[in-house]
Coordinates of C-alpha atoms and ligand atoms in Angstrom, one line a residue:
M1 CA 0.0 0.0 0.0
S2 CA 1.4 3.4 -1.0
S3 CA 2.0 5.9 1.8
T4 CA -0.6 8.3 0.6
L5 CA -3.2 5.5 0.6
S6 CA -2.2 4.2 4.1
T7 CA -2.3 7.8 5.5
L8 CA -5.8 8.4 4.1
T9 CA -7.0 5.0 5.2
E10 CA -5.8 5.6 8.8
R11 CA -7.4 9.1 8.9
I12 CA -10.7 7.6 7.7
R13 CA -10.5 4.7 10.2
D14 CA -10.0 7.0 13.2
R15 CA -12.3 9.7 11.9
R16 CA -9.6 12.3 11.5
A17 CA -10.3 12.7 7.8
R18 CA -11.8 16.1 7.0
I19 CA -14.7 15.8 4.6
G20 CA -15.8 18.5 2.1
I21 CA -19.2 18.2 0.5
I22 CA -19.7 20.4 -2.6
G23 CA -23.4 21.2 -3.2
L24 CA -25.7 21.2 -0.1
G25 CA -29.0 20.3 -1.5
Y26 CA -31.3 17.3 -1.2
V27 CA -28.4 15.0 -1.6
G28 CA -25.4 16.9 -0.1
L29 CA -26.9 18.1 3.2
P30 CA -28.2 14.7 4.5
L31 CA -24.8 13.2 3.6
A32 CA -22.9 16.0 5.3
V33 CA -25.0 15.4 8.5
E34 CA -24.4 11.7 8.4
F35 CA -20.6 12.1 8.2
A36 CA -20.7 14.7 11.0
R37 CA -22.9 12.4 13.1
A38 CA -20.3 9.6 12.6
G39 CA -17.7 11.9 14.1
F40 CA -15.9 13.4 11.1
D41 CA -15.2 17.1 10.7
V42 CA -17.3 18.1 7.7
T43 CA -17.3 21.3 5.7
G44 CA -20.1 22.0 3.3
F45 CA -19.5 24.2 0.2
D46 CA -22.2 25.9 -1.8
V47 CA -22.3 28.8 -4.2
D48 CA -25.7 29.8 -2.9
E49 CA -24.7 31.8 0.1
S50 CA -28.1 31.4 1.8
K51 CA -27.4 27.6 2.4
P52 CA -24.1 27.9 4.4
R53 CA -25.8 30.8 6.3
Q54 CA -28.8 28.7 7.3
I55 CA -26.6 25.6 8.1
N56 CA -24.3 27.6 10.3
K57 CA -27.3 28.8 12.3
G58 CA -28.5 25.2 12.6
T59 CA -31.6 25.7 10.5
S60 CA -32.5 23.0 8.0
Y61 CA -34.1 23.7 4.6
I62 CA -34.4 20.0 3.7
P63 CA -37.4 18.3 5.2
D64 CA -35.5 15.0 5.6
V65 CA -33.0 16.7 7.9
P66 CA -34.6 17.8 11.1
D67 CA -33.5 21.1 12.6
A68 CA -32.5 19.4 15.9
E69 CA -30.2 16.9 14.1
L70 CA -28.6 19.6 12.1
A71 CA -28.2 22.0 15.1
A72 CA -26.6 19.2 17.1
V73 CA -23.8 18.6 14.7
V74 CA -23.2 22.3 14.1
K75 CA -23.1 22.9 17.8
S76 CA -20.7 20.0 18.4
G77 CA -18.4 21.6 15.7
H78 CA -18.6 18.6 13.4
L79 CA -20.4 20.5 10.6
K80 CA -19.8 24.0 9.2
A81 CA -20.5 25.4 5.8
T82 CA -19.0 28.1 3.6
T83 CA -18.9 29.6 0.1
D84 CA -15.1 29.8 0.2
M85 CA -13.9 27.1 -2.1
S86 CA -10.2 27.8 -1.2
Q87 CA -11.0 25.8 2.0
L88 CA -11.1 22.6 -0.1
A89 CA -7.3 22.6 0.2
S90 CA -7.5 21.3 3.7
M91 CA -10.0 18.5 3.0
D92 CA -9.0 14.9 2.8
V93 CA -12.1 14.0 1.0
V94 CA -14.0 16.1 -1.6
D95 CA -17.5 14.8 -2.3
I96 CA -19.4 16.4 -5.2
C97 CA -23.2 16.6 -5.0
V98 CA -24.1 19.3 -7.5
P99 CA -27.1 19.3 -10.0
T100 CA -27.0 17.5 -13.3
P101 CA -29.9 18.9 -15.3
L102 CA -30.7 18.7 -19.0
R103 CA -30.3 21.4 -21.5
K104 CA -33.4 22.5 -23.5
T105 CA -32.2 20.1 -26.2
K106 CA -32.3 17.2 -23.7
D107 CA -28.5 16.9 -23.7
P108 CA -26.7 16.6 -20.4
D109 CA -25.7 19.8 -18.8
L110 CA -22.5 19.1 -16.9
S111 CA -21.6 22.7 -16.3
Y112 CA -22.2 22.4 -12.5
V113 CA -20.1 19.3 -12.3
V114 CA -17.3 20.9 -14.3
K115 CA -17.3 24.0 -12.1
A116 CA -17.2 21.9 -8.9
V117 CA -14.4 19.7 -10.3
D118 CA -12.4 22.8 -11.3
A119 CA -12.7 24.1 -7.8
A120 CA -11.4 20.7 -6.5
A121 CA -8.6 20.8 -9.1
A122 CA -7.5 24.2 -8.0
T123 CA -6.7 22.9 -4.5
L124 CA -6.0 19.3 -5.3
R125 CA -3.1 17.7 -3.4
A126 CA -1.6 14.3 -3.1
G127 CA -3.5 12.0 -0.8
Q128 CA -7.0 13.5 -1.4
L129 CA -10.0 11.4 -2.3
V130 CA -12.5 12.9 -4.8
I131 CA -15.9 11.4 -5.2
L132 CA -18.6 12.3 -7.7
E133 CA -22.1 11.5 -6.5
S134 CA -24.2 13.5 -9.0
T135 CA -26.2 11.3 -11.3
T136 CA -24.6 11.2 -14.8
Y137 CA -23.8 9.1 -17.8
P138 CA -21.2 6.3 -17.9
G139 CA -17.8 7.8 -18.7
T140 CA -18.2 11.1 -16.9
T141 CA -15.7 10.3 -14.2
D142 CA -12.9 9.0 -16.4
E143 CA -13.6 11.2 -19.4
V144 CA -14.6 14.5 -17.8
V145 CA -13.5 14.5 -14.1
Q146 CA -10.2 12.6 -14.3
P147 CA -8.5 14.8 -17.0
R148 CA -9.4 18.0 -15.2
L149 CA -8.0 16.7 -11.9
E150 CA -4.9 15.3 -13.6
S151 CA -4.2 18.6 -15.4
T152 CA -2.6 19.5 -12.0
G153 CA 0.2 16.9 -12.7
L154 CA -1.1 14.5 -10.1
K155 CA -2.1 11.0 -11.2
A156 CA -5.4 9.4 -10.3
D157 CA -5.4 6.2 -8.2
V158 CA -1.7 6.9 -7.5
D159 CA -1.3 10.4 -6.1
F160 CA -5.0 11.1 -5.4
F161 CA -8.0 8.8 -5.4
L162 CA -11.1 9.1 -7.6
A163 CA -14.4 7.3 -7.4
F164 CA -18.1 7.5 -8.4
S165 CA -20.8 6.6 -5.9
P166 CA -24.4 7.3 -7.0
E167 CA -26.7 8.8 -4.4
R168 CA -29.9 6.9 -4.0
V169 CA -31.7 9.0 -1.4
D170 CA -35.5 9.2 -1.8
P171 CA -36.7 12.5 -0.3
G172 CA -39.8 12.1 1.9
N173 CA -39.2 8.4 2.5
A174 CA -38.7 7.9 6.2
L175 CA -38.3 4.1 5.8
H176 CA -35.2 4.3 3.6
T177 CA -32.7 7.0 4.6
T178 CA -29.1 7.9 3.6
R179 CA -27.9 5.6 6.4
S180 CA -30.0 2.6 5.5
I181 CA -29.7 2.6 1.7
P182 CA -26.8 0.4 0.4
K183 CA -24.1 2.5 -1.3
V184 CA -22.6 1.4 -4.7
V185 CA -19.0 2.5 -5.1
G186 CA -16.8 2.3 -8.2
G187 CA -13.3 3.6 -8.2
L188 CA -10.9 4.5 -11.0
G189 CA -8.7 1.6 -9.7
P190 CA -8.5 -0.8 -6.8
S191 CA -7.0 1.8 -4.4
S192 CA -9.7 4.4 -5.1
T193 CA -12.5 1.8 -4.8
S194 CA -11.2 0.4 -1.5
V195 CA -10.6 3.8 0.2
A196 CA -14.0 5.2 -1.0
A197 CA -15.8 2.0 0.2
L198 CA -14.0 2.3 3.6
L199 CA -15.3 5.9 3.9
Y200 CA -18.9 5.0 3.2
E201 CA -18.8 2.0 5.5
S202 CA -18.5 4.5 8.4
V203 CA -21.9 6.0 7.6
V204 CA -24.1 3.6 5.6
S205 CA -25.3 0.1 6.5
S206 CA -23.8 -1.6 3.5
V207 CA -21.4 -0.8 0.7
V208 CA -21.5 -2.5 -2.7
P209 CA -18.1 -2.2 -4.5
V210 CA -18.2 -2.5 -8.3
S211 CA -15.4 -2.9 -10.8
S212 CA -15.3 0.6 -12.3
T213 CA -16.6 4.2 -12.2
R214 CA -18.5 3.4 -15.4
V215 CA -20.4 0.5 -13.8
A216 CA -21.3 2.6 -10.8
E217 CA -22.6 5.4 -13.1
M218 CA -24.6 2.9 -15.1
V219 CA -26.1 1.3 -12.0
K220 CA -27.8 4.5 -11.1
L221 CA -29.1 5.0 -14.6
L222 CA -30.5 1.5 -14.8
E223 CA -32.4 2.1 -11.5
N224 CA -33.9 5.3 -12.6
T225 CA -34.6 4.1 -16.2
F226 CA -36.3 1.1 -14.7
R227 CA -38.7 3.4 -12.8
A228 CA -39.3 5.8 -15.7
V229 CA -40.1 2.9 -18.1
N230 CA -42.4 1.1 -15.6
I231 CA -44.2 4.3 -14.8
G232 CA -44.6 4.9 -18.5
L233 CA -46.0 1.4 -18.9
V234 CA -48.5 1.8 -16.1
N235 CA -49.5 5.2 -17.4
E236 CA -50.3 3.7 -20.7
I237 CA -52.2 0.9 -19.0
A238 CA -54.2 3.6 -17.1
L239 CA -55.2 5.3 -20.5
M240 CA -56.1 1.9 -21.8
C241 CA -58.2 1.0 -18.8
R242 CA -60.2 4.3 -19.2
K243 CA -61.1 3.2 -22.7
M244 CA -62.1 -0.2 -21.5
D245 CA -64.0 1.2 -18.5
L246 CA -61.8 -0.6 -16.0
N247 CA -60.4 0.8 -12.7
V248 CA -56.6 0.7 -13.2
W249 CA -56.0 1.0 -9.4
E250 CA -58.1 -2.1 -8.7
V251 CA -56.2 -4.0 -11.4
I252 CA -52.8 -3.0 -9.8
D253 CA -54.0 -3.8 -6.3
A254 CA -55.0 -7.3 -7.3
A255 CA -51.9 -7.8 -9.5
K256 CA -49.5 -7.0 -6.7
T257 CA -50.8 -9.9 -4.6
K258 CA -48.6 -12.1 -6.8
P259 CA -45.7 -12.9 -4.6
F260 CA -43.1 -13.0 -7.4
G261 CA -42.4 -11.5 -10.8
F262 CA -44.5 -8.4 -10.4
M263 CA -43.8 -5.0 -8.8
P264 CA -46.5 -2.3 -8.5
F265 CA -46.0 1.1 -10.2
Y266 CA -48.8 3.6 -10.1
P267 CA -50.1 6.0 -12.8
G268 CA -50.2 9.7 -12.1
P269 CA -50.2 13.2 -13.6
G270 CA -46.6 12.7 -15.0
L271 CA -43.0 12.5 -13.8
G272 CA -41.3 15.0 -11.6
G273 CA -38.3 15.8 -9.5
H274 CA -34.6 16.1 -10.4
C275 CA -34.2 12.4 -11.2
I276 CA -36.7 10.2 -13.0
P277 CA -37.7 12.7 -15.8
I278 CA -34.0 13.6 -16.4
D279 CA -31.6 10.8 -15.8
P280 CA -32.8 8.3 -18.5
F281 CA -32.0 11.0 -21.1
Y282 CA -28.4 11.1 -19.8
L283 CA -28.2 7.5 -20.7
S284 CA -29.9 7.8 -24.1
W285 CA -27.6 10.7 -25.0
K286 CA -24.5 8.6 -24.2
A287 CA -25.9 5.6 -26.0
R288 CA -26.5 7.7 -29.1
Q289 CA -22.8 8.5 -29.1
T290 CA -22.2 4.8 -29.7
G291 CA -24.9 4.6 -32.4
F292 CA -27.4 3.0 -30.1
E293 CA -31.1 4.2 -29.9
C294 CA -32.8 3.7 -26.5
R295 CA -36.3 2.9 -27.7
F296 CA -37.8 2.2 -24.3
I297 CA -36.5 5.5 -22.8
E298 CA -37.9 7.6 -25.7
L299 CA -41.3 5.8 -25.6
A300 CA -41.6 6.1 -21.8
G301 CA -40.7 9.8 -22.1
Q302 CA -43.5 10.3 -24.7
V303 CA -46.1 8.5 -22.6
N304 CA -45.1 10.1 -19.3
G305 CA -44.8 13.5 -20.9
S306 CA -48.3 13.3 -22.3
M307 CA -49.9 12.8 -18.8
P308 CA -50.4 16.5 -17.9
E309 CA -52.3 17.0 -21.1
Y310 CA -54.4 14.0 -20.2
V311 CA -55.1 15.4 -16.8
V312 CA -56.3 18.6 -18.5
Q313 CA -58.6 16.5 -20.6
R314 CA -60.0 14.9 -17.5
V315 CA -60.6 18.4 -16.1
A316 CA -62.4 19.3 -19.3
D317 CA -64.5 16.1 -19.0
A318 CA -65.4 16.9 -15.4
L319 CA -66.4 20.5 -16.3
N320 CA -68.3 19.3 -19.3
S321 CA -70.4 17.1 -17.1
V322 CA -71.7 20.2 -15.4
R323 CA -71.9 22.2 -18.6
K324 CA -69.0 24.4 -18.0
P325 CA -66.1 25.3 -20.3
V326 CA -62.4 25.2 -19.2
N327 CA -62.1 28.8 -20.3
G328 CA -63.1 31.1 -17.5
S329 CA -63.5 28.3 -14.9
K330 CA -61.8 28.4 -11.5
V331 CA -59.6 25.3 -11.1
H332 CA -57.8 24.6 -7.9
L333 CA -54.8 22.3 -7.6
F334 CA -54.2 20.4 -4.4
G335 CA -50.4 19.9 -4.4
V336 CA -47.8 21.3 -6.7
A337 CA -44.8 19.4 -5.3
Y338 CA -43.7 16.7 -7.6
K339 CA -44.5 14.0 -5.1
R340 CA -46.0 13.4 -1.7
D341 CA -44.7 15.2 1.4
V342 CA -41.7 17.0 -0.3
N343 CA -41.2 20.7 -0.8
D344 CA -39.7 20.4 -4.3
V345 CA -41.4 21.7 -7.5
R346 CA -38.6 20.8 -9.9
E347 CA -40.1 19.3 -13.0
S348 CA -43.4 18.9 -11.2
P349 CA -46.2 17.7 -13.5
A350 CA -48.5 19.9 -11.5
L351 CA -46.7 22.9 -13.0
D352 CA -47.4 21.6 -16.5
V353 CA -51.1 21.0 -15.6
L354 CA -51.2 24.6 -14.3
E355 CA -49.6 25.9 -17.5
L356 CA -51.9 24.0 -19.8
L357 CA -55.0 24.9 -18.0
T358 CA -54.0 28.6 -17.9
K359 CA -53.4 28.5 -21.7
R360 CA -56.9 27.3 -22.1
G361 CA -58.2 30.2 -20.1
A362 CA -58.8 28.6 -16.7
I363 CA -58.1 30.7 -13.6
V364 CA -55.8 28.4 -11.6
T365 CA -54.9 28.5 -7.9
F366 CA -53.2 26.0 -5.6
T367 CA -52.8 24.7 -2.0
D368 CA -49.6 23.0 -0.9
P369 CA -48.7 22.7 2.8
H370 CA -45.0 22.3 1.7
I371 CA -44.8 25.1 -0.8
D372 CA -45.8 28.6 0.3
H373 CA -45.2 30.2 -3.1
F374 CA -43.5 29.8 -6.4
R375 CA -42.8 31.8 -9.6
H376 CA -44.9 31.0 -12.6
G377 CA -43.9 33.0 -15.7
G378 CA -43.7 36.6 -14.4
E379 CA -46.1 36.0 -11.5
V380 CA -45.6 34.7 -7.9
L381 CA -48.4 32.3 -6.9
H382 CA -49.1 31.8 -3.2
S383 CA -50.6 28.8 -1.6
V384 CA -54.2 29.2 -0.5
P385 CA -54.8 27.9 3.1
F386 CA -56.5 24.5 3.0
D387 CA -59.7 25.4 4.9
Q388 CA -60.1 28.5 2.8
A389 CA -59.6 26.5 -0.4
I390 CA -62.3 24.0 0.6
K391 CA -64.9 26.8 1.0
S392 CA -63.8 28.9 -2.0
G393 CA -66.4 27.6 -4.5
Y394 CA -64.0 26.6 -7.3
D395 CA -65.5 25.1 -10.4
C396 CA -63.2 22.1 -10.2
A397 CA -60.5 20.9 -7.8
V398 CA -57.6 18.6 -8.9
V399 CA -55.6 16.4 -6.6
T400 CA -52.2 16.7 -8.2
T401 CA -50.1 15.6 -5.2
D402 CA -51.3 13.3 -2.5
H403 CA -49.7 14.9 0.5
T404 CA -50.6 13.0 3.7
S405 CA -51.7 16.1 5.6
F406 CA -54.6 16.8 3.2
D407 CA -58.1 16.1 4.6
Y408 CA -59.4 14.0 1.8
A409 CA -62.9 13.7 3.1
K410 CA -63.2 17.5 2.7
I411 CA -61.7 17.4 -0.8
A412 CA -64.1 14.6 -1.8
A413 CA -67.1 16.7 -0.6
M414 CA -66.2 19.5 -3.0
P415 CA -68.6 20.0 -6.0
L416 CA -66.3 18.6 -8.7
V417 CA -62.9 16.9 -8.3
V418 CA -60.4 15.3 -10.6
D419 CA -58.2 12.8 -8.6
T420 CA -54.9 12.0 -10.4
R421 CA -53.5 10.0 -7.4
N422 CA -56.3 7.6 -6.3
S423 CA -56.4 9.5 -3.0
L424 CA -60.2 9.6 -3.0
K425 CA -60.7 5.9 -3.5
A426 CA -62.7 5.7 -0.3
F427 CA -65.3 8.1 -1.7
E428 CA -67.3 7.0 -4.7
R429 CA -69.3 9.9 -6.1
P430 CA -70.3 11.0 -9.6
S431 CA -68.6 14.4 -8.8
I432 CA -65.2 12.6 -8.5
F433 CA -63.3 11.9 -11.8
S434 CA -60.4 9.6 -11.5
L435 CA -57.4 9.5 -13.9
Ligands
NAD501 N1 -33.0 15.0 -5.2 C1 -32.9 13.7 -5.3 O1 -33.9 13.0 -4.9 C2 -31.7 13.0 -5.8 C3 -31.6 11.6 -5.5 C4 -30.5 10.9 -6.0 C5 -29.5 11.6 -6.7 N2 -29.7 12.9 -7.0 C6 -28.7 13.5 -7.8 O2 -27.8 14.3 -6.9 C7 -27.4 15.5 -7.6 C8 -27.7 16.7 -6.7 O3 -29.2 16.7 -6.6 P1 -29.9 17.6 -5.5 O4 -31.4 17.2 -5.6 O5 -29.2 17.5 -4.2 O6 -29.7 19.1 -6.1 P2 -30.0 20.4 -5.3 O7 -30.3 21.4 -6.4 O8 -31.0 20.2 -4.2 O9 -28.6 20.8 -4.7 C9 -27.4 21.1 -5.4 C10 -26.7 22.2 -4.7 O10 -25.5 22.4 -5.4 C11 -25.2 23.8 -5.3 N3 -24.2 24.0 -6.4 C12 -24.4 24.1 -7.7 N4 -23.2 24.4 -8.3 C13 -22.2 24.4 -7.3 C14 -20.8 24.6 -7.3 N5 -20.2 24.8 -8.5 N6 -20.2 24.6 -6.2 C15 -20.9 24.5 -5.0 N7 -22.2 24.3 -4.9 C16 -22.9 24.2 -6.1 C17 -26.5 24.4 -5.5 O11 -26.5 25.8 -5.0 C18 -27.4 23.5 -4.6 O12 -27.5 24.0 -3.3 C19 -28.0 15.5 -9.0 O13 -27.1 14.9 -9.9 C20 -29.2 14.6 -8.8 O14 -29.5 14.0 -10.0 C21 -30.7 13.6 -6.5

């Protein structure tokens, strides 16, 4: 074992390794807190200065990280945060958790990763471990990250260590957390894999080493493509069931009693969040470079992308049943977050539904206990308090997100409702239109 590797290994084993996390969002902050709770000294880095400010005050902005947990590690001195990238120089580990969105053309936008890697390169020194956690296509670590870090003259897997480890956190899921979800780790070489695996073993229940960074990158894209394609399939089955006058939810509930070979996925208003609508296109983009067309990904994208339009059609059907047009009707959305119990509107299908209804002349408002307001076009829309919304006399309500805190009996009693989430299954009324 080289001396740089043995020094880093020892520092990780006795928790003296200083850990820097670049990007303190839904992925980076929970991870920073886990490392700090395990006894490491952690420094979080973010370009958005409001995040370090809130962290240093012990205030959490991520629902899965309770204030008390964050405040405890800040108070104990194990976690601090900064915008000053020069402090990366004193880190033993640099863990990159920045966004990987798509460009308008649906091509990968690696600009955040490149900026973060360049910041790490500016202070890179022998003995450091750099890990990329942002979801990306196979080849990013060795084609994009490695050359930028090696431009310093230091060699990966010899002078410094480099690995990819996909983040699998599921915001809002209290059952599976950063600590309990197994962590896949692929290094650039055996030294990088073993030292990165050792690091994660100190904070997660199990580590799954794989043979390369590319395998680790592909694992994450397989997982998320699997979800996107199966959601696409079940959305298509939902459209089919409507034509056949079958209740798709009843069909799924019965199918899932099969103890093997079936896994339930549920239809809805479309895909949302920073992962499922985006990640598969990282894969299809990379596959295209090799002359391979990902037919399932493209088809699932088409079906899932058509769901908001279908929801609008169901609103039109509902309004039609009471002889009202969409144009001029007051339509209220319950939930704009992309999924249950999160405060994230990124890629939320509810925003597409809102946009499409507005284009057709509807007057659209919303209630979301997790989102006080958001910007739509040039306008800021504010959440209407739940009890006020129930009494407001809208022409049609739509359950777009099935937050657990909604009182569904009250929503079901509204004059006309479109339920995109099967949240009103206990209430069978002619005024309730399901997907
Ligand atoms: N949100 C999820 O559920 C989830 C789950 C698994 C994986 N991921 C992946 O993890 C990555 C991060 O996602 P997220 O949801 O945490 O994003 P996020 O937007 O919540 O957080 C990213 C943070 O990085 C900061 N940032 C951007 N550029 C920076 C830079 N150059 N230097 C320092 N900070 C910078 C941003 O200000 C932001 O605070 C993405 O690749 C995503 O696909 C996300």
